[in-house]
Amino acid sequence: MAPLLTVEGLRTTYTVGGREVTVVNGVDFQMERGKTFAIAGESGCGKTTLGLSIAQLLPSNARIRSGKIVFDGVDLLQMREDDFRRRIRWKKISMVFQGSMSAFNPVIRVGDQIVEAITHHETASKSAARERASKLFSAVGISENRLYSYPHELSGGMRERAMIAMALASSPDLVIADEPTTGLDVLVQAQIIGLLRKLRDDLGRSMILISHDLSVVAELADECAIMYAGRIVEMGSVRRIFGNPLHPYTMKLLGAFPGARLEKRITLVGIPGEPPSFLNPITGCRFNPRCEHAMEVCRREEPRLVEFERGHFVSCFWREETSGDNTR
Ligand SMILES: Nc1ncnc2c1ncn2[C@@H]1O[C@H](COP(=O)(O)OP(=O)(O)OP(=O)(O)O)[C@@H](O)[C@H]1O
Ligand SMILES: [Mg+2]
């Protein structure tokens, strides 16, 4: 079957103080229908920017400079903006924003915001939209009377659920969930994970899961891309990435060598050295100053993402060199 989404050579920049910096720098990946594709990596590596690029919800100082985003056979970057708004946004691709507090308008009741989202994108009557909002709330496990609450009256977990309900309002084909469990206590995190799993398993929803929490990725995702400084450095099935990480960065993230168990609770551990600044891009492999395997070539050239074993991609000269005949 054709992939639901293909991203090719995507490059997104921000202009700050008259200077344009590249934050997503040549990202390529594909995802299949009905699957959950995770994007993981340290804070600031460009995960949200990648998600916002796909949903076409970038802030005004951002530009997509090159690449393709082909969704269901259509290159979204070739579409007119009003066409995208009318046909794709929320109906086909929706987003659960990072930080549910700031995603809602604080002075409007959450129910009214969901009704507004439905009636804005579809020709539904207000009463039909309110009925749908009630159903969505019960689907995400919030009682209907909470529709009358203001955002600050909901707990963090409830707000996240309400955000997920809003993203599901028009039954989109693809939901991009940006850090849906971050900042919630462990018990509430588990409930949100359960809810997202239900969306995937019972409703067959396709999802891009953005998270810096690898245990969430391990629990929910089928495929995973590890990002470092605006690029994907490793990509493959969750089983392979967690069972046999290939990139030195992924190995550090998992805090162990091959064999890191999926069931183990793993959060990003501190990695010695500074994450790179986008203002002063590093020559060669961006991870080289923090990499204990860095070779001369790593300081000079940028490695390409290559298929190391079937369906498992890595961009690393050291891995290519040490793998002998395995490398393609
Ligand atoms: N509107 C903006 N203008 C300028 N720079 C921005 C803007 N938004 C993000 N950035 C910068 O782009 C880089 C990537 O940010 P992004 O939010 O995509 O990272 P992230 O991986 O989602 O991080 P986190 O895990 O903290 O959410 C960071 O250096 C950030 O400071
Ligand atoms: Mg983010």
mmCIF file of C-alpha atoms and ligand atoms in Angstrom:
data_model
loop_
_atom_site.group_PDB
_atom_site.id
_atom_site.type_symbol
_atom_site.label_atom_id
_atom_site.label_comp_id
_atom_site.label_asym_id
_atom_site.label_seq_id
_atom_site.Cartn_x
_atom_site.Cartn_y
_atom_site.Cartn_z
ATOM 1 C CA MET A 1 0.000 0.000 0.000
ATOM 2 C CA ALA A 2 1.194 3.547 -0.718
ATOM 3 C CA PRO A 3 2.495 5.330 2.389
ATOM 4 C CA LEU A 4 0.138 7.792 4.068
ATOM 5 C CA LEU A 5 2.900 10.358 4.405
ATOM 6 C CA THR A 6 6.253 10.847 2.689
ATOM 7 C CA VAL A 7 8.572 13.628 3.790
ATOM 8 C CA GLU A 8 11.526 14.291 1.498
ATOM 9 C CA GLY A 9 14.463 16.658 1.967
ATOM 10 C CA LEU A 10 12.471 18.923 4.266
ATOM 11 C CA ARG A 11 14.275 22.056 5.361
ATOM 12 C CA THR A 12 12.605 24.561 7.695
ATOM 13 C CA THR A 13 14.163 27.795 8.931
ATOM 14 C CA TYR A 14 13.411 30.522 11.473
ATOM 15 C CA THR A 15 14.457 34.114 10.980
ATOM 16 C CA VAL A 16 15.542 35.784 14.201
ATOM 17 C CA GLY A 17 17.116 39.226 14.356
ATOM 18 C CA GLY A 18 17.534 39.321 10.581
ATOM 19 C CA ARG A 19 19.359 35.982 10.536
ATOM 20 C CA GLU A 20 17.895 32.816 9.074
ATOM 21 C CA VAL A 21 18.770 29.579 10.877
ATOM 22 C CA THR A 22 17.968 26.096 9.616
ATOM 23 C CA VAL A 23 16.252 24.049 12.292
ATOM 24 C CA VAL A 24 14.933 21.093 10.284
ATOM 25 C CA ASN A 25 17.735 20.199 7.934
ATOM 26 C CA GLY A 26 16.996 17.654 5.232
ATOM 27 C CA VAL A 27 14.536 15.283 6.875
ATOM 28 C CA ASP A 28 13.295 12.200 4.988
ATOM 29 C CA PHE A 29 10.844 9.591 6.224
ATOM 30 C CA GLN A 30 7.742 7.650 5.277
ATOM 31 C CA MET A 31 4.884 6.435 7.397
ATOM 32 C CA GLU A 32 2.214 3.870 6.752
ATOM 33 C CA ARG A 33 -1.485 4.153 7.393
ATOM 34 C CA GLY A 34 -2.751 3.010 10.788
ATOM 35 C CA LYS A 35 0.710 3.141 12.341
ATOM 36 C CA THR A 36 2.287 5.298 14.998
ATOM 37 C CA PHE A 37 5.527 6.954 13.942
ATOM 38 C CA ALA A 38 7.544 8.503 16.773
ATOM 39 C CA ILE A 39 9.972 11.394 16.573
ATOM 40 C CA ALA A 40 12.307 11.433 19.556
ATOM 41 C CA GLY A 41 15.370 13.388 20.630
ATOM 42 C CA GLU A 42 16.666 15.927 23.116
ATOM 43 C CA SER A 43 14.992 19.257 23.747
ATOM 44 C CA GLY A 44 15.571 21.749 20.953
ATOM 45 C CA CYS A 45 16.481 19.237 18.233
ATOM 46 C CA GLY A 46 13.586 20.374 16.024
ATOM 47 C CA LYS A 47 10.806 17.872 16.764
ATOM 48 C CA THR A 48 8.030 20.437 17.172
ATOM 49 C CA THR A 49 9.243 22.392 14.148
ATOM 50 C CA LEU A 50 9.032 19.213 12.068
ATOM 51 C CA GLY A 51 5.487 18.520 13.363
ATOM 52 C CA LEU A 52 4.356 22.090 12.701
ATOM 53 C CA SER A 53 5.878 21.932 9.202
ATOM 54 C CA ILE A 54 3.761 18.867 8.361
ATOM 55 C CA ALA A 55 0.602 20.424 9.835
ATOM 56 C CA GLN A 56 1.435 23.750 8.110
ATOM 57 C CA LEU A 57 1.050 25.573 11.395
ATOM 58 C CA LEU A 58 4.463 27.211 11.594
ATOM 59 C CA PRO A 59 4.830 30.650 13.190
ATOM 60 C CA SER A 60 5.225 33.636 10.900
ATOM 61 C CA ASN A 61 9.040 33.819 11.187
ATOM 62 C CA ALA A 62 9.388 30.271 9.849
ATOM 63 C CA ARG A 63 9.821 29.185 6.220
ATOM 64 C CA ILE A 64 9.900 25.808 4.546
ATOM 65 C CA ARG A 65 12.830 26.323 2.197
ATOM 66 C CA SER A 66 12.845 23.024 0.365
ATOM 67 C CA GLY A 67 11.468 19.515 0.282
ATOM 68 C CA LYS A 68 8.220 17.664 -0.225
ATOM 69 C CA ILE A 69 5.461 16.618 2.149
ATOM 70 C CA VAL A 70 3.316 14.137 0.244
ATOM 71 C CA PHE A 71 0.140 13.236 2.106
ATOM 72 C CA ASP A 72 -2.209 10.688 0.599
ATOM 73 C CA GLY A 73 -0.603 11.274 -2.807
ATOM 74 C CA VAL A 74 -0.752 15.084 -2.705
ATOM 75 C CA ASP A 75 2.279 17.341 -2.190
ATOM 76 C CA LEU A 76 1.053 19.672 0.536
ATOM 77 C CA LEU A 77 3.720 22.256 -0.216
ATOM 78 C CA GLN A 78 2.320 22.702 -3.736
ATOM 79 C CA MET A 79 -1.210 23.319 -2.441
ATOM 80 C CA ARG A 80 -2.637 26.801 -2.143
ATOM 81 C CA GLU A 81 -2.960 27.873 1.463
ATOM 82 C CA ASP A 82 -6.733 28.306 1.402
ATOM 83 C CA ASP A 83 -7.064 24.892 -0.267
ATOM 84 C CA PHE A 84 -5.005 23.349 2.491
ATOM 85 C CA ARG A 85 -7.097 25.087 5.130
ATOM 86 C CA ARG A 86 -10.352 23.976 3.581
ATOM 87 C CA ARG A 87 -9.485 20.408 2.676
ATOM 88 C CA ILE A 88 -6.693 19.203 4.948
ATOM 89 C CA ARG A 89 -6.351 21.092 8.213
ATOM 90 C CA TRP A 90 -8.138 19.341 11.108
ATOM 91 C CA LYS A 91 -10.151 17.199 8.657
ATOM 92 C CA LYS A 92 -7.204 15.163 7.404
ATOM 93 C CA ILE A 93 -4.285 16.268 9.579
ATOM 94 C CA SER A 94 -4.729 17.596 13.086
ATOM 95 C CA MET A 95 -2.356 18.434 15.886
ATOM 96 C CA VAL A 96 -2.305 18.048 19.647
ATOM 97 C CA PHE A 97 -0.094 20.967 20.615
ATOM 98 C CA GLN A 98 2.743 20.787 23.079
ATOM 99 C CA GLY A 99 1.601 22.413 26.339
ATOM 100 C CA SER A 100 -2.193 22.090 26.421
ATOM 101 C CA MET A 101 -2.566 25.170 28.644
ATOM 102 C CA SER A 102 -1.308 27.565 26.017
ATOM 103 C CA ALA A 103 -3.124 25.756 23.209
ATOM 104 C CA PHE A 104 -6.555 26.687 24.587
ATOM 105 C CA ASN A 105 -7.886 30.213 24.777
ATOM 106 C CA PRO A 106 -7.983 30.842 28.552
ATOM 107 C CA VAL A 107 -11.141 32.987 28.512
ATOM 108 C CA ILE A 108 -13.423 30.670 26.516
ATOM 109 C CA ARG A 109 -15.031 27.502 27.900
ATOM 110 C CA VAL A 110 -13.391 24.390 26.444
ATOM 111 C CA GLY A 111 -16.697 23.050 25.086
ATOM 112 C CA ASP A 112 -17.279 26.273 23.166
ATOM 113 C CA GLN A 113 -13.766 26.043 21.718
ATOM 114 C CA ILE A 114 -14.405 22.516 20.480
ATOM 115 C CA VAL A 115 -17.805 23.473 19.038
ATOM 116 C CA GLU A 116 -16.175 26.459 17.341
ATOM 117 C CA ALA A 117 -13.460 24.192 15.902
ATOM 118 C CA ILE A 118 -16.116 21.842 14.473
ATOM 119 C CA THR A 119 -18.401 24.519 13.016
ATOM 120 C CA HIS A 120 -15.442 26.465 11.631
ATOM 121 C CA HIS A 121 -14.239 23.531 9.552
ATOM 122 C CA GLU A 122 -17.519 21.853 8.667
ATOM 123 C CA THR A 123 -21.062 22.789 7.884
ATOM 124 C CA ALA A 124 -22.392 21.315 11.127
ATOM 125 C CA SER A 125 -25.113 23.039 13.152
ATOM 126 C CA LYS A 126 -24.197 24.272 16.620
ATOM 127 C CA SER A 127 -26.362 21.660 18.328
ATOM 128 C CA ALA A 128 -24.884 18.825 16.226
ATOM 129 C CA ALA A 129 -21.396 20.126 17.016
ATOM 130 C CA ARG A 130 -22.210 20.245 20.743
ATOM 131 C CA GLU A 131 -23.474 16.689 20.616
ATOM 132 C CA ARG A 132 -20.258 15.638 18.864
ATOM 133 C CA ALA A 133 -18.192 17.479 21.491
ATOM 134 C CA SER A 134 -20.017 15.529 24.249
ATOM 135 C CA LYS A 135 -19.315 12.251 22.484
ATOM 136 C CA LEU A 136 -15.658 13.188 22.025
ATOM 137 C CA PHE A 137 -15.360 14.070 25.700
ATOM 138 C CA SER A 138 -16.779 10.738 26.764
ATOM 139 C CA ALA A 139 -14.496 8.971 24.247
ATOM 140 C CA VAL A 140 -11.457 10.541 25.906
ATOM 141 C CA GLY A 141 -12.811 9.864 29.401
ATOM 142 C CA ILE A 142 -13.989 13.298 30.548
ATOM 143 C CA SER A 143 -17.484 13.864 31.887
ATOM 144 C CA GLU A 144 -19.695 15.982 29.659
ATOM 145 C CA ASN A 145 -20.289 18.719 32.211
ATOM 146 C CA ARG A 146 -16.612 19.576 31.856
ATOM 147 C CA LEU A 147 -17.494 21.116 28.495
ATOM 148 C CA TYR A 148 -18.599 24.134 30.542
ATOM 149 C CA SER A 149 -15.237 24.498 32.292
ATOM 150 C CA TYR A 150 -12.597 27.063 31.493
ATOM 151 C CA PRO A 151 -9.158 25.653 30.624
ATOM 152 C CA HIS A 152 -7.668 26.586 34.020
ATOM 153 C CA GLU A 153 -10.447 24.688 35.807
ATOM 154 C CA LEU A 154 -9.254 21.395 34.296
ATOM 155 C CA SER A 155 -6.355 19.378 35.639
ATOM 156 C CA GLY A 156 -3.302 18.986 33.364
ATOM 157 C CA GLY A 157 -4.390 15.467 32.409
ATOM 158 C CA MET A 158 -7.948 16.573 31.601
ATOM 159 C CA ARG A 159 -6.683 19.464 29.511
ATOM 160 C CA GLU A 160 -4.497 17.099 27.527
ATOM 161 C CA ARG A 161 -7.512 14.828 26.962
ATOM 162 C CA ALA A 162 -9.623 17.819 25.923
ATOM 163 C CA MET A 163 -6.855 18.778 23.470
ATOM 164 C CA ILE A 164 -6.895 15.232 22.082
ATOM 165 C CA ALA A 165 -10.714 15.419 21.803
ATOM 166 C CA MET A 166 -10.373 18.672 19.861
ATOM 167 C CA ALA A 167 -7.807 17.123 17.525
ATOM 168 C CA LEU A 168 -10.209 14.240 16.853
ATOM 169 C CA ALA A 169 -13.218 16.496 16.260
ATOM 170 C CA SER A 170 -13.257 16.107 12.473
ATOM 171 C CA SER A 171 -12.032 12.477 12.378
ATOM 172 C CA PRO A 172 -8.670 13.252 10.787
ATOM 173 C CA ASP A 173 -6.592 10.588 9.050
ATOM 174 C CA LEU A 174 -3.411 11.700 10.804
ATOM 175 C CA VAL A 175 -3.008 13.088 14.316
ATOM 176 C CA ILE A 176 0.285 14.720 15.268
ATOM 177 C CA ALA A 177 0.604 14.505 19.058
ATOM 178 C CA ASP A 178 3.384 16.739 20.377
ATOM 179 C CA GLU A 179 4.622 15.669 23.828
ATOM 180 C CA PRO A 180 1.174 14.461 24.939
ATOM 181 C CA THR A 181 2.438 13.123 28.275
ATOM 182 C CA THR A 182 5.066 15.707 29.179
ATOM 183 C CA GLY A 183 4.545 17.507 32.472
ATOM 184 C CA LEU A 184 1.913 15.067 33.710
ATOM 185 C CA ASP A 185 2.387 12.837 36.737
ATOM 186 C CA VAL A 186 3.100 9.167 36.147
ATOM 187 C CA LEU A 187 -0.445 7.973 36.797
ATOM 188 C CA VAL A 188 -1.997 10.508 34.421
ATOM 189 C CA GLN A 189 0.715 9.745 31.854
ATOM 190 C CA ALA A 190 -0.354 6.107 31.953
ATOM 191 C CA GLN A 191 -3.980 7.139 31.319
ATOM 192 C CA ILE A 192 -3.009 9.277 28.323
ATOM 193 C CA ILE A 193 -0.882 6.433 26.943
ATOM 194 C CA GLY A 194 -3.910 4.128 27.342
ATOM 195 C CA LEU A 195 -6.085 6.620 25.487
ATOM 196 C CA LEU A 196 -3.623 7.005 22.616
ATOM 197 C CA ARG A 197 -3.253 3.235 22.383
ATOM 198 C CA LYS A 198 -7.038 2.945 22.109
ATOM 199 C CA LEU A 199 -7.040 5.471 19.265
ATOM 200 C CA ARG A 200 -4.460 3.428 17.439
ATOM 201 C CA ASP A 201 -5.798 -0.058 18.099
ATOM 202 C CA ASP A 202 -9.575 0.474 18.138
ATOM 203 C CA LEU A 203 -9.902 3.296 15.654
ATOM 204 C CA GLY A 204 -6.891 2.495 13.464
ATOM 205 C CA ARG A 205 -5.803 6.119 13.679
ATOM 206 C CA SER A 206 -2.419 7.069 12.121
ATOM 207 C CA MET A 207 -0.309 9.081 14.495
ATOM 208 C CA ILE A 208 2.945 10.981 14.654
ATOM 209 C CA LEU A 209 4.031 10.886 18.266
ATOM 210 C CA ILE A 210 6.563 13.527 19.253
ATOM 211 C CA SER A 211 8.215 12.787 22.576
ATOM 212 C CA HIS A 212 11.472 13.064 24.421
ATOM 213 C CA ASP A 213 10.291 10.250 26.698
ATOM 214 C CA LEU A 214 11.586 7.011 25.238
ATOM 215 C CA SER A 215 9.397 4.841 27.425
ATOM 216 C CA VAL A 216 6.329 6.476 25.856
ATOM 217 C CA VAL A 217 7.823 5.871 22.416
ATOM 218 C CA ALA A 218 8.513 2.229 23.278
ATOM 219 C CA GLU A 219 4.966 1.732 24.499
ATOM 220 C CA LEU A 220 3.115 3.378 21.661
ATOM 221 C CA ALA A 221 5.098 3.573 18.455
ATOM 222 C CA ASP A 222 5.605 1.105 15.618
ATOM 223 C CA GLU A 223 8.401 3.062 13.945
ATOM 224 C CA CYS A 224 10.722 5.642 15.392
ATOM 225 C CA ALA A 225 13.034 8.389 14.128
ATOM 226 C CA ILE A 226 15.768 9.704 16.387
ATOM 227 C CA MET A 227 16.507 13.369 15.700
ATOM 228 C CA TYR A 228 19.684 15.219 16.486
ATOM 229 C CA ALA A 229 20.214 18.891 15.670
ATOM 230 C CA GLY A 230 17.554 19.035 12.972
ATOM 231 C CA ARG A 231 18.344 15.743 11.259
ATOM 232 C CA ILE A 232 17.207 12.157 11.573
ATOM 233 C CA VAL A 233 20.241 10.148 12.675
ATOM 234 C CA GLU A 234 18.524 6.777 13.058
ATOM 235 C CA MET A 235 15.175 5.374 11.994
ATOM 236 C CA GLY A 236 13.472 2.005 12.031
ATOM 237 C CA SER A 237 11.043 -0.180 13.922
ATOM 238 C CA VAL A 238 10.875 0.434 17.655
ATOM 239 C CA ARG A 239 11.936 -3.166 18.183
ATOM 240 C CA ARG A 240 15.138 -2.664 16.202
ATOM 241 C CA ILE A 241 15.993 0.777 17.542
ATOM 242 C CA PHE A 242 15.561 -0.274 21.156
ATOM 243 C CA GLY A 243 16.960 -3.751 20.664
ATOM 244 C CA ASN A 244 19.900 -2.885 18.435
ATOM 245 C CA PRO A 245 20.627 0.864 18.405
ATOM 246 C CA LEU A 246 23.188 1.722 15.750
ATOM 247 C CA HIS A 247 23.973 5.406 16.175
ATOM 248 C CA PRO A 248 26.252 6.441 19.087
ATOM 249 C CA TYR A 249 23.667 9.091 20.001
ATOM 250 C CA THR A 250 20.838 6.540 20.208
ATOM 251 C CA MET A 251 23.096 4.245 22.202
ATOM 252 C CA LYS A 252 23.709 7.047 24.686
ATOM 253 C CA LEU A 253 20.030 7.937 24.804
ATOM 254 C CA LEU A 254 19.112 4.413 25.684
ATOM 255 C CA GLY A 255 21.809 4.514 28.316
ATOM 256 C CA ALA A 256 23.004 1.081 27.371
ATOM 257 C CA PHE A 257 24.282 -1.058 24.575
ATOM 258 C CA PRO A 258 22.126 -3.435 22.537
ATOM 259 C CA GLY A 259 19.694 -5.299 24.686
ATOM 260 C CA ALA A 260 18.002 -2.290 26.303
ATOM 261 C CA ARG A 261 14.662 -3.785 27.182
ATOM 262 C CA LEU A 262 11.475 -2.282 25.873
ATOM 263 C CA GLU A 263 9.652 -2.793 29.156
ATOM 264 C CA LYS A 264 12.272 -0.911 31.094
ATOM 265 C CA ARG A 265 11.293 2.618 31.983
ATOM 266 C CA ILE A 266 13.731 4.786 30.081
ATOM 267 C CA THR A 267 13.836 8.535 30.015
ATOM 268 C CA LEU A 268 16.428 10.626 28.279
ATOM 269 C CA VAL A 269 19.581 10.630 30.316
ATOM 270 C CA GLY A 270 22.026 13.489 30.242
ATOM 271 C CA ILE A 271 24.630 13.083 27.558
ATOM 272 C CA PRO A 272 27.982 14.729 28.248
ATOM 273 C CA GLY A 273 28.629 17.847 26.193
ATOM 274 C CA GLU A 274 26.326 20.547 24.908
ATOM 275 C CA PRO A 275 23.589 20.064 22.334
ATOM 276 C CA PRO A 276 24.721 22.033 19.282
ATOM 277 C CA SER A 277 23.547 25.544 18.636
ATOM 278 C CA PHE A 278 21.681 26.161 15.397
ATOM 279 C CA LEU A 279 23.390 29.547 15.202
ATOM 280 C CA ASN A 280 26.838 28.012 14.751
ATOM 281 C CA PRO A 281 26.317 24.777 12.823
ATOM 282 C CA ILE A 282 28.971 22.149 13.323
ATOM 283 C CA THR A 283 30.987 20.968 10.338
ATOM 284 C CA GLY A 284 30.727 17.270 9.565
ATOM 285 C CA CYS A 285 28.509 15.041 11.668
ATOM 286 C CA ARG A 286 26.686 17.266 14.139
ATOM 287 C CA PHE A 287 27.168 14.762 16.934
ATOM 288 C CA ASN A 288 30.957 14.532 16.502
ATOM 289 C CA PRO A 289 31.995 16.796 19.431
ATOM 290 C CA ARG A 290 30.045 14.562 21.844
ATOM 291 C CA CYS A 291 30.828 11.241 20.188
ATOM 292 C CA GLU A 292 33.389 8.897 21.663
ATOM 293 C CA HIS A 293 33.737 7.111 18.321
ATOM 294 C CA ALA A 294 34.329 10.243 16.221
ATOM 295 C CA MET A 295 36.884 9.776 13.454
ATOM 296 C CA GLU A 296 38.575 12.343 11.257
ATOM 297 C CA VAL A 297 35.979 12.010 8.516
ATOM 298 C CA CYS A 298 33.218 12.763 11.043
ATOM 299 C CA ARG A 299 34.658 16.240 11.605
ATOM 300 C CA ARG A 300 34.873 16.899 7.882
ATOM 301 C CA GLU A 301 31.871 15.351 6.160
ATOM 302 C CA GLU A 302 28.229 14.945 6.945
ATOM 303 C CA PRO A 303 27.107 11.307 6.910
ATOM 304 C CA ARG A 304 24.030 10.310 4.914
ATOM 305 C CA LEU A 305 21.142 8.267 6.261
ATOM 306 C CA VAL A 306 21.683 4.773 4.794
ATOM 307 C CA GLU A 307 19.737 1.550 5.131
ATOM 308 C CA PHE A 308 22.023 -0.506 7.350
ATOM 309 C CA GLU A 309 19.752 -3.501 7.626
ATOM 310 C CA ARG A 310 16.299 -3.979 6.143
ATOM 311 C CA GLY A 311 14.133 -1.067 7.293
ATOM 312 C CA HIS A 312 16.740 0.200 9.772
ATOM 313 C CA PHE A 313 18.512 3.434 8.758
ATOM 314 C CA VAL A 314 21.480 5.181 10.336
ATOM 315 C CA SER A 315 23.745 8.101 9.457
ATOM 316 C CA CYS A 316 27.150 7.347 10.972
ATOM 317 C CA PHE A 317 30.625 6.876 9.449
ATOM 318 C CA TRP A 318 31.825 4.909 12.470
ATOM 319 C CA ARG A 319 28.957 2.434 12.102
ATOM 320 C CA GLU A 320 29.625 2.106 8.379
ATOM 321 C CA GLU A 321 33.314 1.482 8.991
ATOM 322 C CA THR A 322 32.910 -1.000 11.820
ATOM 323 C CA SER A 323 30.188 -2.949 10.103
ATOM 324 C CA GLY A 324 32.337 -4.184 7.224
ATOM 325 C CA ASP A 325 30.241 -5.895 4.595
ATOM 326 C CA ASN A 326 26.979 -5.168 6.362
ATOM 327 C CA THR A 327 26.889 -1.606 5.137
ATOM 328 C CA ARG A 328 25.078 -0.895 1.946
HETATM 329 N N1 LIG B 1 9.382 30.720 16.583
HETATM 330 C C1 LIG B 1 10.692 30.487 16.696
HETATM 331 N N2 LIG B 1 11.604 31.425 16.329
HETATM 332 C C2 LIG B 1 12.913 31.178 16.416
HETATM 333 N N3 LIG B 1 13.458 30.031 16.848
HETATM 334 C C3 LIG B 1 12.603 29.070 17.228
HETATM 335 C C4 LIG B 1 11.188 29.240 17.178
HETATM 336 N N4 LIG B 1 10.606 28.101 17.629
HETATM 337 C C5 LIG B 1 11.616 27.256 17.947
HETATM 338 N N5 LIG B 1 12.811 27.831 17.710
HETATM 339 C C6 LIG B 1 14.145 27.221 17.894
HETATM 340 O O1 LIG B 1 14.244 26.103 17.014
HETATM 341 C C7 LIG B 1 14.929 25.038 17.642
HETATM 342 C C8 LIG B 1 14.069 23.784 17.613
HETATM 343 O O2 LIG B 1 12.912 24.013 18.392
HETATM 344 P P1 LIG B 1 11.745 22.951 18.525
HETATM 345 O O3 LIG B 1 10.702 23.574 19.390
HETATM 346 O O4 LIG B 1 11.348 22.484 17.188
HETATM 347 O O5 LIG B 1 12.502 21.776 19.316
HETATM 348 P P2 LIG B 1 11.908 20.506 20.088
HETATM 349 O O6 LIG B 1 12.752 19.361 19.683
HETATM 350 O O7 LIG B 1 10.454 20.410 19.878
HETATM 351 O O8 LIG B 1 12.242 20.868 21.623
HETATM 352 P P3 LIG B 1 11.407 20.477 22.961
HETATM 353 O O9 LIG B 1 11.753 19.030 23.261
HETATM 354 O O10 LIG B 1 11.995 21.397 23.986
HETATM 355 O O11 LIG B 1 9.973 20.701 22.718
HETATM 356 C C9 LIG B 1 15.284 25.512 19.052
HETATM 357 O O12 LIG B 1 16.606 25.983 19.019
HETATM 358 C C10 LIG B 1 14.308 26.630 19.290
HETATM 359 O O13 LIG B 1 14.844 27.587 20.184
HETATM 360 MG MG MG B 2 8.832 20.502 21.149
#
